[in-house]
Amino acid sequence: MIKNAGSTLLFDSSDWNFKTLSHAYDAIETIAIDELGLDVYPNQLEIISSEQMLDAYSSVGMPLMYQHWSFGKRFVYEENGYRKGHHGLAYELVINSNPCITYLMEENTMAMQTLVTAHAAFGHNHFFKNNYLFKQWTDAGAILSYMEFSKKYIAKCEERHGTSAVEAILDSAHALMDQGVFRYRRPPRLSSKKEQERARERLEYEEQTYSDLWRTLPRATGRPDPEEAERDAMERKKVLNLPEENLLYFLEKNSLILEPWQRELLRIVRVIAQYFYPQRQTKVMNEGCATYVHYTIMNRLFDQGKISEGAMLEMLHSHSSVVFQPHFDDPRFSGLNPYALGFAMMQDIERICNQPTSEDRDWFPAIAGSGRWRETLIDAWANHRDESFILQYLSPALIRKFRLFQLTDEASNKYCEVASIHNERGYSEIRKALARSYDVSANSQDIQVVDVDLLGDRQLRLEHRMKNGVLLEETSRDATLAHIRHLWGYGVSLAGVDGKTGAARYACSTG
Amino acid sequence: MPNFIDRRLNPKDKSLGNRQRFLKRAREELKRFIKDRVKTDKIADVDSDHAVPMPARGASEPTFQPARGSGDRQYVLPGNRDYMPGDRIDKPQGGGGSGSSAGKGEDEDNFQFLLSREEVLELFFEDLELPDMIKLSLKEAVAFKPRRAGFATSGSPTNINVSRTMRNSYGRRIALQRPKRKTLEALAQEIEALATEPELGIAERRHLEDLRVQLDLLERRRRRIPYVDPVDIRFNRFERQPLPNANAVMFCLMDVSSSMGEREKDLAKRFFVLLHLFLKRRYDRIDIVFIRHTDEAGEVDEDTFFYSTQSGGTVVSTALEEMLRIIQERYPAKEWNIYAAQASDGDNVSRDSDRCASLLTSELMRLCQYYAYVEIIDERESEIFGSTDNGTSLWRAYRTVDGEWPNFQMTRIARPSDIYPVFRKLFARQPTLQFR
């Protein structure tokens, strides 16, 4: 550890090399494990160049990804923005896998590399390993080999069936990615080793199975009995497990025209969508956790005299630009910054545990003044997602600090109304509204398969349960319906009903 | 201890394949865009990188999106200064406010990205139906030839310049006084001679000791100073020098009377661009001279040539005379390779066509490397005429020239794909680049 006489600094210049990186890593690890009590996957740190970072961006942050034009489009977009200086590149990128892979940019200074190691390799890593959503919904051990399988599989399909045929299916599947996740049901686990075998078996099996949808026998003549029709419909819904929220799953299992390999493509897209679903639900917590961890570790290293003042200033500069929150009327404003909110909440919890005010004691009787901030944080990171975390831990002090206020925007009015502000009467209202805005399942469009007309024209009936009367944007809605039709093979109709009352609002269909 | 991996050595351009797929997808739109660019750009600028806007169609990825300005929403925003509950804020015109629901609505309206020269040319060649080999050779950049250019301290071992290296090493050996082998040998012999003496006096013994010490010193010194040191080594340095090429001048002649419309001019422009691309590959410096004519001809700049209309009759010979005048004035045929391309709809004053033919045969064709004439006609006419000899008076007159001179080419075009045949002969003579 000790390099030049008397100096305990981990590094004393902005250049990094693998030796200083691993020294810094060891010092950070000691603090993270012993003092903060974090529990992490083994780490794998990879040094990449800026071009490779752009590549990683455009393949949604996955080290392996199948080929598709939309990633090319994203690459062109990112590269352009980067070249013109509209946006910089992230300092790091971290992948939820076991071992946890962190990308470090080669352009970073040694101080930045230290900061990033603490942020990603310990903060994010701990969160991935311990948060209940990730534990339940993603399989960190299997994702990399699954991605490898999917990349190979899709490349093979392209060779066998032509690029455009594969692209057509993938385009349609991408359009339904938001509607391709299970929100309430545990998905079956991937076991990557058996994946290839399973694919082959499924192909054989699919070709032999009998699907009730293909029933073409004429029915007994005479007027259909309404009761019998009712019974039939019930029966059918039971067989098909309707209503079904996961459109991709439904199409994969029940579509009438897809070849086995096409079903496998839908499955791949679905698995990837499912894998990213927890990340969308824990943006604030995940970044908050990582930012809080790096901030704590940096300060501890500085107190131990392992970081020079210059390096500390550099870190603080980038830290404060990451957690900067512009006001709503600032031209730089683009919504609440998850880093800022998350970091502020973590720090606030620490404050409430150690130096509570009387207000905090009223609001958080369980943790105020307990002094157990470490345990409280670790428990929160493990058992919450953004919505529940904010609902439980957003304190009045923070609402005042951010000067939060709530706007009500009703389509029928020409104005927005300020519903509540950061005062006694507004705290709990604002807390509820903010938590709701982070509820992913409440904010994504709820579209479900409700029925299939098996005996008539085999039309697929979808239902859009509208929340607060929010409609769908029509051009993209129709284009997406066309994609569903492409996968289903017959007509598709969509009916919008009011989420609360169930009253029909609109209906549209593809021919 | 974490596992460090250095990924920087991995192959680059992981996204290149995806980029190509994206371009393929947006091909139609990009093609249209490049076509418009060719109309407006200067001929010489066609084959460069172009910034193009993000294609809207063919590259859209629809999903179910909430419609703006419908339903009731709640926003929680930071930074309240003086609002009180119950205050009303007028909505901005044009949809809902930008709340926390700002999704992927990134501003792609004025978004531009760069197409490389190759990609641009690929799109430009699309309708011209060029053979693949021609496409490849047109996309090729200028040929280079390595040329000796002094010495360098680094290089590949094959390029070591021995004499220069040894000269440096010699100078260094003198400066650092590296003992020569001869002196060492002489000393050694002296020592040996002394050592084999049976009886040595004290002084002689001391002298022997001194000699031994001296020999030892010299040997160490010799070991310390290498015979050839890395600092002596010099490599031959090479510069990539573009192949020396003669100059070319390209005459663009066009009829600009009102009968030449938008479509005709566009076709003519592509024809000129193609010739220019071909010349660019072969010559270092290309001058382009634009001559437009109605019933009188004049040299103009490129913009005027393509975009301003003149009214008046059509006397083609004036353009040829103007060209002849310019050649005599500025481009002596000894120093310049002269190429000419003429586009017209075939209208001409009666009796002038024969004059054109005689001008060509007597004067111009001797000066020109190549003369291409295209007559731009309607699609309907092209079916009628085909390749028959009857046609406009100018066409008939030029047929006589065509028979006489091998470097004269003429054709009728109605579609972009008809352009290439004019150049077929030109490209067929693939000139092998000679190293001079």
Short mmCIF file of C-alpha atoms in Angstrom, two decimals, chain A residues 470-473, chain B residues 65-71 73 94-99 101-103 105:
data_model
loop_
_atom_site.label_atom_id
_atom_site.label_comp_id
_atom_site.label_asym_id
_atom_site.label_seq_id
_atom_site.Cartn_x
_atom_site.Cartn_y
_atom_site.Cartn_z
CA VAL A 470 -55.66 9.10 -20.98
CA LEU A 471 -56.05 7.98 -24.59
CA LEU A 472 -53.50 6.43 -26.89
CA GLU A 473 -51.69 8.44 -29.51
CA GLN B 65 -47.93 5.85 -26.30
CA PRO B 66 -50.23 8.00 -24.20
CA ALA B 67 -51.77 10.81 -26.22
CA ARG B 68 -50.78 14.28 -25.16
CA GLY B 69 -53.43 16.54 -23.85
CA SER B 70 -55.96 13.83 -23.08
CA GLY B 71 -57.19 12.74 -19.67
CA ARG B 73 -52.73 13.98 -15.00
CA GLY B 94 -49.64 23.03 -28.28
CA GLY B 95 -50.33 20.16 -25.97
CA GLY B 96 -49.71 19.26 -22.38
CA GLY B 97 -46.94 20.47 -20.19
CA SER B 98 -43.62 18.74 -20.08
CA GLY B 99 -44.11 16.84 -16.92
CA SER B 101 -43.81 11.91 -18.23
CA ALA B 102 -41.25 13.15 -20.73
CA GLY B 103 -40.58 9.85 -22.38
CA GLY B 105 -39.73 12.03 -27.26
#
